[in-house]
Short mmCIF file of C-alpha atoms and ligand atoms in Angstrom, two decimals:
data_model
loop_
_atom_site.label_atom_id
_atom_site.label_comp_id
_atom_site.label_asym_id
_atom_site.label_seq_id
_atom_site.Cartn_x
_atom_site.Cartn_y
_atom_site.Cartn_z
CA MET Q 1 -100.61 -53.07 89.01
CA ALA Q 2 -102.00 -49.66 90.05
CA VAL Q 3 -103.17 -46.51 88.30
CA ALA Q 4 -103.15 -43.02 89.84
CA ALA Q 5 -104.10 -39.52 88.73
CA ALA Q 6 -102.75 -36.20 89.98
CA HIS Q 7 -103.19 -32.54 89.11
CA PRO Q 8 -100.50 -29.93 88.47
CA ASN Q 9 -100.29 -26.99 90.87
CA ILE Q 10 -99.44 -23.31 90.65
CA ALA Q 11 -97.12 -21.92 93.31
CA LEU Q 12 -98.37 -18.71 94.94
CA ILE Q 13 -95.14 -18.57 96.98
CA LYS Q 14 -92.33 -20.13 94.93
CA TYR Q 15 -89.85 -22.93 95.47
CA TRP Q 16 -86.57 -21.81 93.87
CA GLY Q 17 -83.22 -23.22 94.92
CA ASN Q 18 -82.27 -26.18 97.10
CA ARG Q 19 -80.27 -26.67 100.29
CA ASP Q 20 -79.61 -30.20 99.06
CA HIS Q 21 -80.05 -30.86 95.36
CA ALA Q 22 -79.87 -34.66 95.52
CA LEU Q 23 -82.61 -34.84 98.18
CA ARG Q 24 -84.51 -31.82 96.82
CA LEU Q 25 -84.52 -30.08 100.19
CA PRO Q 26 -85.74 -26.60 99.26
CA SER Q 27 -84.12 -23.29 100.20
CA ASN Q 28 -87.51 -21.97 101.33
CA GLY Q 29 -91.06 -23.14 101.97
CA SER Q 30 -93.75 -22.67 99.30
CA ILE Q 31 -97.55 -22.48 98.96
CA SER Q 32 -99.60 -23.63 95.97
CA LEU Q 33 -103.07 -24.17 94.60
CA THR Q 34 -103.73 -27.59 93.07
CA LEU Q 35 -105.28 -27.18 89.62
CA GLY Q 36 -108.39 -29.23 88.90
CA GLY Q 37 -109.50 -30.27 85.43
CA LEU Q 38 -105.90 -30.93 84.33
CA HIS Q 39 -104.53 -34.42 84.99
CA THR Q 40 -101.61 -36.75 84.65
CA VAL Q 41 -102.67 -40.42 84.72
CA THR Q 42 -99.98 -43.05 85.38
CA ARG Q 43 -100.12 -46.85 85.39
CA VAL Q 44 -97.34 -48.89 87.00
CA ARG Q 45 -96.94 -52.66 86.74
CA PHE Q 46 -93.98 -54.48 88.29
CA ASP Q 47 -92.98 -57.54 86.27
CA ALA Q 48 -90.11 -59.83 87.30
CA ARG Q 49 -89.66 -60.86 83.63
CA LEU Q 50 -88.66 -57.34 82.54
CA ALA Q 51 -84.90 -56.76 82.16
CA VAL Q 52 -85.26 -52.95 82.33
CA ASP Q 53 -87.95 -50.42 83.25
CA VAL Q 54 -90.15 -49.66 80.24
CA VAL Q 55 -91.49 -46.09 80.27
CA ARG Q 56 -94.01 -44.50 77.91
CA ILE Q 57 -95.07 -40.85 78.24
CA ASP Q 58 -97.88 -39.30 76.20
CA ARG Q 59 -98.07 -42.39 73.96
CA ARG Q 60 -94.35 -42.34 72.97
CA PRO Q 61 -91.26 -43.96 74.48
CA ALA Q 62 -89.62 -41.80 77.18
CA THR Q 63 -86.48 -39.91 76.16
CA PRO Q 64 -83.25 -41.19 77.80
CA ALA Q 65 -83.35 -38.28 80.31
CA GLU Q 66 -87.01 -38.92 81.20
CA HIS Q 67 -86.33 -42.66 81.48
CA ALA Q 68 -83.41 -42.11 83.86
CA ARG Q 69 -85.47 -39.82 86.11
CA VAL Q 70 -88.41 -42.25 86.26
CA ALA Q 71 -86.13 -45.27 86.81
CA SER Q 72 -84.31 -43.62 89.71
CA HIS Q 73 -87.67 -42.75 91.29
CA LEU Q 74 -88.73 -46.39 90.88
CA ASP Q 75 -85.45 -47.39 92.57
CA LEU Q 76 -86.53 -45.43 95.67
CA VAL Q 77 -89.87 -47.29 95.67
CA ARG Q 78 -88.12 -50.65 95.11
CA GLY Q 79 -85.79 -49.85 98.00
CA LEU Q 80 -88.73 -49.14 100.33
CA ALA Q 81 -90.67 -52.22 99.24
CA GLY Q 82 -87.70 -54.61 99.09
CA LEU Q 83 -88.56 -55.33 95.48
CA ALA Q 84 -86.17 -56.14 92.62
CA ALA Q 85 -88.62 -56.37 89.72
CA ARG Q 86 -88.51 -53.78 86.92
CA ALA Q 87 -91.70 -51.96 85.97
CA GLU Q 88 -93.76 -50.95 83.01
CA VAL Q 89 -94.83 -47.30 83.42
CA THR Q 90 -97.41 -45.69 81.14
CA SER Q 91 -98.22 -42.03 81.74
CA ALA Q 92 -100.15 -39.33 79.92
CA SER Q 93 -101.35 -35.80 80.64
CA ASP Q 94 -104.43 -34.08 79.26
CA PHE Q 95 -103.00 -30.55 79.23
CA PRO Q 96 -100.82 -29.25 76.40
CA VAL Q 97 -97.15 -30.11 76.97
CA GLY Q 98 -96.23 -26.69 75.62
CA ALA Q 99 -98.54 -24.95 78.10
CA GLY Q 100 -95.66 -24.25 80.42
CA LEU Q 101 -97.41 -25.98 83.28
CA ALA Q 102 -95.04 -27.92 85.48
CA SER Q 103 -96.06 -31.39 84.32
CA SER Q 104 -93.32 -32.81 86.57
CA ALA Q 105 -95.50 -31.98 89.60
CA SER Q 106 -98.52 -34.01 88.48
CA ALA Q 107 -96.26 -36.63 86.87
CA PHE Q 108 -94.20 -37.44 89.97
CA ALA Q 109 -97.22 -37.23 92.29
CA ALA Q 110 -99.10 -39.76 90.12
CA LEU Q 111 -95.99 -41.94 89.67
CA THR Q 112 -95.31 -42.00 93.42
CA LEU Q 113 -98.86 -43.03 94.28
CA ALA Q 114 -99.17 -45.63 91.49
CA ALA Q 115 -95.71 -47.13 92.03
CA THR Q 116 -96.01 -47.45 95.81
CA ALA Q 117 -99.48 -49.04 95.49
CA ALA Q 118 -98.25 -51.40 92.74
CA ALA Q 119 -95.34 -52.38 95.00
CA GLY Q 120 -97.76 -53.27 97.78
CA LEU Q 121 -96.84 -50.31 99.99
CA ASP Q 122 -99.59 -48.44 101.80
CA LEU Q 123 -97.98 -45.10 102.68
CA GLY Q 124 -99.61 -42.22 104.52
CA ARG Q 125 -99.91 -38.93 102.67
CA ALA Q 126 -96.94 -37.27 104.38
CA GLU Q 127 -94.78 -40.24 103.33
CA LEU Q 128 -96.12 -40.04 99.77
CA SER Q 129 -95.39 -36.32 99.70
CA ARG Q 130 -91.82 -36.87 100.93
CA LEU Q 131 -91.23 -39.49 98.28
CA ALA Q 132 -92.83 -37.40 95.49
CA ARG Q 133 -90.50 -34.53 96.52
CA ARG Q 134 -87.49 -36.71 95.62
CA GLY Q 135 -88.81 -36.99 92.02
CA SER Q 136 -89.72 -33.32 91.59
CA GLY Q 137 -89.92 -30.77 94.39
CA SER Q 138 -93.24 -29.28 93.35
CA ALA Q 139 -94.73 -32.82 93.10
CA CYS Q 140 -94.83 -33.05 96.90
CA ARG Q 141 -97.57 -30.39 96.80
CA SER Q 142 -99.66 -32.23 94.16
CA ILE Q 143 -100.29 -35.12 96.58
CA PHE Q 144 -102.85 -32.79 98.21
CA GLY Q 145 -105.80 -30.80 96.87
CA GLY Q 146 -106.76 -27.15 97.33
CA PHE Q 147 -104.30 -24.82 99.05
CA VAL Q 148 -101.10 -26.63 100.04
CA GLU Q 149 -97.95 -25.65 101.93
CA TRP Q 150 -94.61 -27.39 101.53
CA ARG Q 151 -92.81 -26.75 104.78
CA LEU Q 152 -89.10 -26.31 104.59
CA GLY Q 153 -88.35 -29.04 107.12
CA ASP Q 154 -84.94 -29.76 108.59
CA ASP Q 155 -84.06 -32.88 106.63
CA ASP Q 156 -85.38 -35.57 104.30
CA ALA Q 157 -87.78 -36.88 106.95
CA SER Q 158 -89.37 -33.52 107.75
CA SER Q 159 -89.61 -31.83 104.33
CA PHE Q 160 -93.05 -32.57 102.87
CA ALA Q 161 -96.26 -30.79 101.98
CA GLU Q 162 -99.50 -30.61 103.91
CA PRO Q 163 -102.90 -29.14 103.21
CA LEU Q 164 -103.56 -25.55 104.25
CA ASP Q 165 -107.17 -25.82 103.13
CA GLU Q 166 -107.85 -28.94 101.10
CA SER Q 167 -111.50 -28.03 100.49
CA ALA Q 168 -110.35 -24.71 98.97
CA ALA Q 169 -113.16 -22.84 100.70
CA TRP Q 170 -112.01 -19.74 98.82
CA PRO Q 171 -112.95 -20.49 95.19
CA LEU Q 172 -110.06 -19.09 93.16
CA ALA Q 173 -109.17 -19.88 89.56
CA ASP Q 174 -105.94 -19.86 87.58
CA VAL Q 175 -106.51 -18.40 84.11
CA ILE Q 176 -103.37 -19.20 82.15
CA ALA Q 177 -102.35 -16.86 79.33
CA ILE Q 178 -100.23 -18.95 76.99
CA VAL Q 179 -97.85 -16.72 75.07
CA SER Q 180 -95.45 -19.39 73.86
CA GLN Q 181 -95.77 -23.12 73.28
CA SER Q 182 -92.07 -23.81 72.84
CA ALA Q 183 -90.14 -25.86 75.39
CA LYS Q 184 -88.24 -23.80 77.95
CA PRO Q 185 -84.49 -23.52 77.27
CA VAL Q 186 -83.44 -24.18 80.88
CA GLY Q 187 -85.61 -26.48 82.99
CA SER Q 188 -86.36 -26.07 86.68
CA THR Q 189 -83.88 -28.71 87.87
CA GLU Q 190 -80.97 -26.82 86.31
CA GLY Q 191 -82.50 -23.49 87.38
CA HIS Q 192 -82.55 -24.52 91.06
CA ARG Q 193 -78.78 -25.10 90.81
CA LEU Q 194 -78.21 -21.65 89.32
CA ALA Q 195 -80.21 -19.86 92.04
CA GLU Q 196 -77.27 -19.82 94.45
CA SER Q 197 -75.19 -17.89 91.89
CA SER Q 198 -77.50 -14.86 92.24
CA PRO Q 199 -76.49 -12.28 94.86
CA LEU Q 200 -80.23 -11.75 95.44
CA GLN Q 201 -81.06 -15.35 96.45
CA PRO Q 202 -79.99 -14.95 100.12
CA ALA Q 203 -82.29 -11.92 100.50
CA ARG Q 204 -85.17 -13.75 98.80
CA VAL Q 205 -84.71 -16.81 101.04
CA ALA Q 206 -84.31 -14.77 104.23
CA SER Q 207 -87.55 -12.89 103.59
CA ALA Q 208 -89.61 -15.93 102.49
CA PRO Q 209 -91.09 -16.65 105.96
CA SER Q 210 -92.82 -13.25 106.02
CA ARG Q 211 -94.34 -13.84 102.56
CA LEU Q 212 -95.44 -17.33 103.56
CA ALA Q 213 -97.16 -15.86 106.63
CA ALA Q 214 -98.87 -13.15 104.57
CA CYS Q 215 -100.04 -15.68 101.98
CA ARG Q 216 -101.38 -18.07 104.65
CA GLN Q 217 -103.27 -15.24 106.28
CA ALA Q 218 -104.67 -13.96 102.97
CA ILE Q 219 -105.99 -17.47 102.18
CA LEU Q 220 -107.47 -17.86 105.64
CA GLU Q 221 -109.17 -14.46 105.53
CA GLN Q 222 -109.99 -14.64 101.80
CA ASP Q 223 -108.30 -11.25 101.43
CA PHE Q 224 -107.64 -10.81 97.71
CA ALA Q 225 -105.78 -7.49 97.93
CA ARG Q 226 -103.29 -9.00 100.37
CA LEU Q 227 -102.94 -12.16 98.29
CA ALA Q 228 -102.32 -10.18 95.09
CA GLU Q 229 -99.61 -8.11 96.72
CA VAL Q 230 -97.66 -11.06 98.14
CA VAL Q 231 -98.10 -13.34 95.09
CA GLU Q 232 -96.75 -10.73 92.67
CA LEU Q 233 -93.93 -9.71 95.03
CA ASP Q 234 -92.86 -13.33 95.43
CA CYS Q 235 -92.98 -13.90 91.66
CA HIS Q 236 -90.90 -10.75 91.03
CA LEU Q 237 -88.34 -11.85 93.62
CA MET Q 238 -87.95 -15.30 92.03
CA HIS Q 239 -87.58 -13.79 88.56
CA ALA Q 240 -85.09 -11.24 89.93
CA VAL Q 241 -83.00 -14.18 91.18
CA MET Q 242 -83.38 -15.94 87.83
CA GLN Q 243 -82.37 -12.81 85.92
CA THR Q 244 -79.30 -12.23 88.09
CA SER Q 245 -78.00 -15.81 88.08
CA SER Q 246 -74.85 -16.78 86.15
CA PRO Q 247 -75.77 -17.40 83.41
CA PRO Q 248 -78.96 -15.33 83.68
CA LEU Q 249 -82.33 -16.96 83.08
CA LEU Q 250 -84.69 -14.70 81.17
CA TYR Q 251 -88.02 -16.50 80.99
CA TRP Q 252 -90.28 -13.56 80.09
CA ALA Q 253 -91.39 -12.94 76.52
CA PRO Q 254 -92.57 -9.47 75.42
CA ALA Q 255 -96.16 -10.72 75.66
CA SER Q 256 -95.57 -11.92 79.26
CA LEU Q 257 -94.87 -8.32 80.25
CA ALA Q 258 -97.87 -7.08 78.24
CA VAL Q 259 -100.13 -9.45 80.21
CA MET Q 260 -98.53 -8.47 83.54
CA GLN Q 261 -99.11 -4.78 82.81
CA ALA Q 262 -102.69 -5.41 81.68
CA VAL Q 263 -103.44 -7.37 84.87
CA ARG Q 264 -102.02 -4.57 87.05
CA ALA Q 265 -104.18 -2.03 85.19
CA TRP Q 266 -107.30 -4.18 85.65
CA ARG Q 267 -106.57 -4.51 89.36
CA ALA Q 268 -105.94 -0.79 89.72
CA ALA Q 269 -109.39 -0.30 88.17
CA GLY Q 270 -110.90 -2.49 90.90
CA ASP Q 271 -110.88 -6.03 89.44
CA PRO Q 272 -109.55 -8.79 91.71
CA VAL Q 273 -106.86 -10.42 89.55
CA CYS Q 274 -103.11 -10.90 90.01
CA TYR Q 275 -100.39 -12.84 88.18
CA THR Q 276 -97.52 -15.20 88.73
CA LEU Q 277 -95.05 -16.84 86.32
CA ASP Q 278 -93.11 -20.08 86.80
CA ALA Q 279 -89.92 -20.99 84.92
CA GLY Q 280 -91.45 -19.98 81.59
CA PRO Q 281 -93.14 -17.10 79.76
CA ASN Q 282 -96.80 -18.05 80.32
CA VAL Q 283 -98.73 -15.93 82.80
CA HIS Q 284 -100.92 -17.49 85.47
CA CYS Q 285 -103.68 -15.02 86.34
CA VAL Q 286 -105.26 -15.77 89.71
CA CYS Q 287 -108.78 -14.46 90.31
CA PRO Q 288 -112.06 -15.48 91.98
CA ALA Q 289 -113.54 -18.43 90.04
CA SER Q 290 -116.71 -16.36 89.47
CA THR Q 291 -114.76 -13.86 87.33
CA ALA Q 292 -112.55 -16.38 85.48
CA GLY Q 293 -114.66 -16.25 82.29
CA ALA Q 294 -114.39 -12.46 82.08
CA VAL Q 295 -110.63 -12.54 82.79
CA ALA Q 296 -110.14 -15.21 80.10
CA ALA Q 297 -112.04 -13.11 77.54
CA ARG Q 298 -109.90 -10.05 78.29
CA LEU Q 299 -106.68 -12.06 78.14
CA ARG Q 300 -107.59 -13.33 74.65
CA ASP Q 301 -107.56 -9.69 73.50
CA VAL Q 302 -104.00 -9.02 74.71
CA ALA Q 303 -101.57 -9.07 71.76
CA GLY Q 304 -99.32 -12.14 71.85
CA VAL Q 305 -101.66 -14.38 73.86
CA VAL Q 306 -102.13 -17.51 71.74
CA GLU Q 307 -104.36 -19.56 74.03
CA VAL Q 308 -106.07 -19.30 77.42
CA LEU Q 309 -106.65 -22.24 79.80
CA THR Q 310 -108.75 -22.02 82.95
CA ALA Q 311 -108.39 -24.24 86.03
CA SER Q 312 -110.06 -24.04 89.41
CA ALA Q 313 -109.07 -25.80 92.62
CA GLY Q 314 -108.53 -29.54 92.26
CA GLY Q 315 -108.44 -32.47 94.66
CA PRO Q 316 -105.62 -34.71 95.87
CA ALA Q 317 -103.76 -37.37 93.92
CA ALA Q 318 -105.86 -40.53 93.87
CA LEU Q 319 -105.75 -44.17 92.86
CA LEU Q 320 -108.13 -44.94 89.99
CA SER Q 321 -110.36 -47.97 89.62
CA PRO Q 322 -109.95 -50.02 86.39
CA ASP Q 323 -113.19 -48.58 84.93
CA ASP Q 324 -112.30 -44.91 85.49
CA PRO Q 325 -112.84 -42.98 82.22
CA ARG Q 326 -109.51 -41.19 82.72
CA LEU Q 327 -107.70 -44.44 81.85
CA ALA Q 328 -108.63 -43.70 78.23
CA LEU Q 329 -105.84 -41.09 78.25
CA LEU Q 330 -103.17 -43.83 78.33
C1 LIG V 401 -90.78 -22.12 89.28
O1 LIG V 401 -90.50 -28.77 91.11
O2 LIG V 401 -90.27 -28.30 88.65
O3 LIG V 401 -92.40 -23.87 89.24
O4 LIG V 401 -87.62 -30.37 91.68
O5 LIG V 401 -86.23 -29.95 89.70
O6 LIG V 401 -88.52 -30.96 89.43
P1 LIG V 401 -87.63 -30.03 90.23
O7 LIG V 401 -88.21 -28.58 90.07
P2 LIG V 401 -89.73 -28.12 90.02
O8 LIG V 401 -89.56 -26.56 90.33
C2 LIG V 401 -90.67 -25.73 90.36
C3 LIG V 401 -90.24 -24.32 90.21
C4 LIG V 401 -91.36 -23.32 90.02
C5 LIG V 401 -91.88 -22.82 91.37
C6 LIG V 401 -92.77 -23.76 92.14
O9 LIG V 401 -93.52 -24.56 91.54
O10 LIG V 401 -92.75 -23.64 93.37
#
């Protein structure tokens, strides 16, 4: 048996679209910040007496779709370990499910680490990242802490994430303006398949290396103005692809746009804050950690914002000892 915890992450340069959907080989590289304070904790126990995998998520049985996705990830681990036994998987997250955070990133990072350890495998972090990628693309980044880059790679063996700055020497925060708690109508997995139907996707993919370079340099030089410019451009490009796919994906709510406009006005007035949105209407506002409290207070005053969550840089996915207080989540 093994228990692992992992954090979600927010992409500063987005993963959208795959070259190979089955292997989750992305169309472009991406860069993220791992979000501390928010966790998924997962316990895996292989048991030869089980006839099927038993999966519980957030203290309820997994839905058939969730069960199938977890079981096929366990199959990859069983294949690597030469193991036939089924497993009991218990997983829970401490951030609101309706928060629009990609819980699949923390979930598959924690599952990968717990399942490989429970199966007796001792994989290096690049191997863990590769394997986590197969469960959910963004999960390959949650194996690491701080600023992380998922390099495109050429194939299954070479597509994994690695730390850009795991200590996150630049203390940034993600202040999340929650404008809707309802589940998104089209999830990321389906969205990645639709990306290729947009006439804008080739242009977005072709220009990704220059945004990755600008983002890397902004992080290295702690240059907020440069970061803000490239993060918002990359977000707009991904949403332009989403909005021009067939069928189109419109993730923004009226309040999303209100927050985006407010953030641009604050920045124009000299405050270091910028935004990015994933496949949902909630707005991630990135700012120096020292100003996160002030940004959160302002966001609460924007009409349509129902809740504000703040996260600063978090560490890598980790195995937990049996007396870790985070086990109480399960
Ligand atoms: C918009 O990693 O959630 O959040 O591989 O199908 O699980 P799957 O997709 P997922 O896609 C993330 C999309 C995004 C951008 C990002 O996190 O890079």
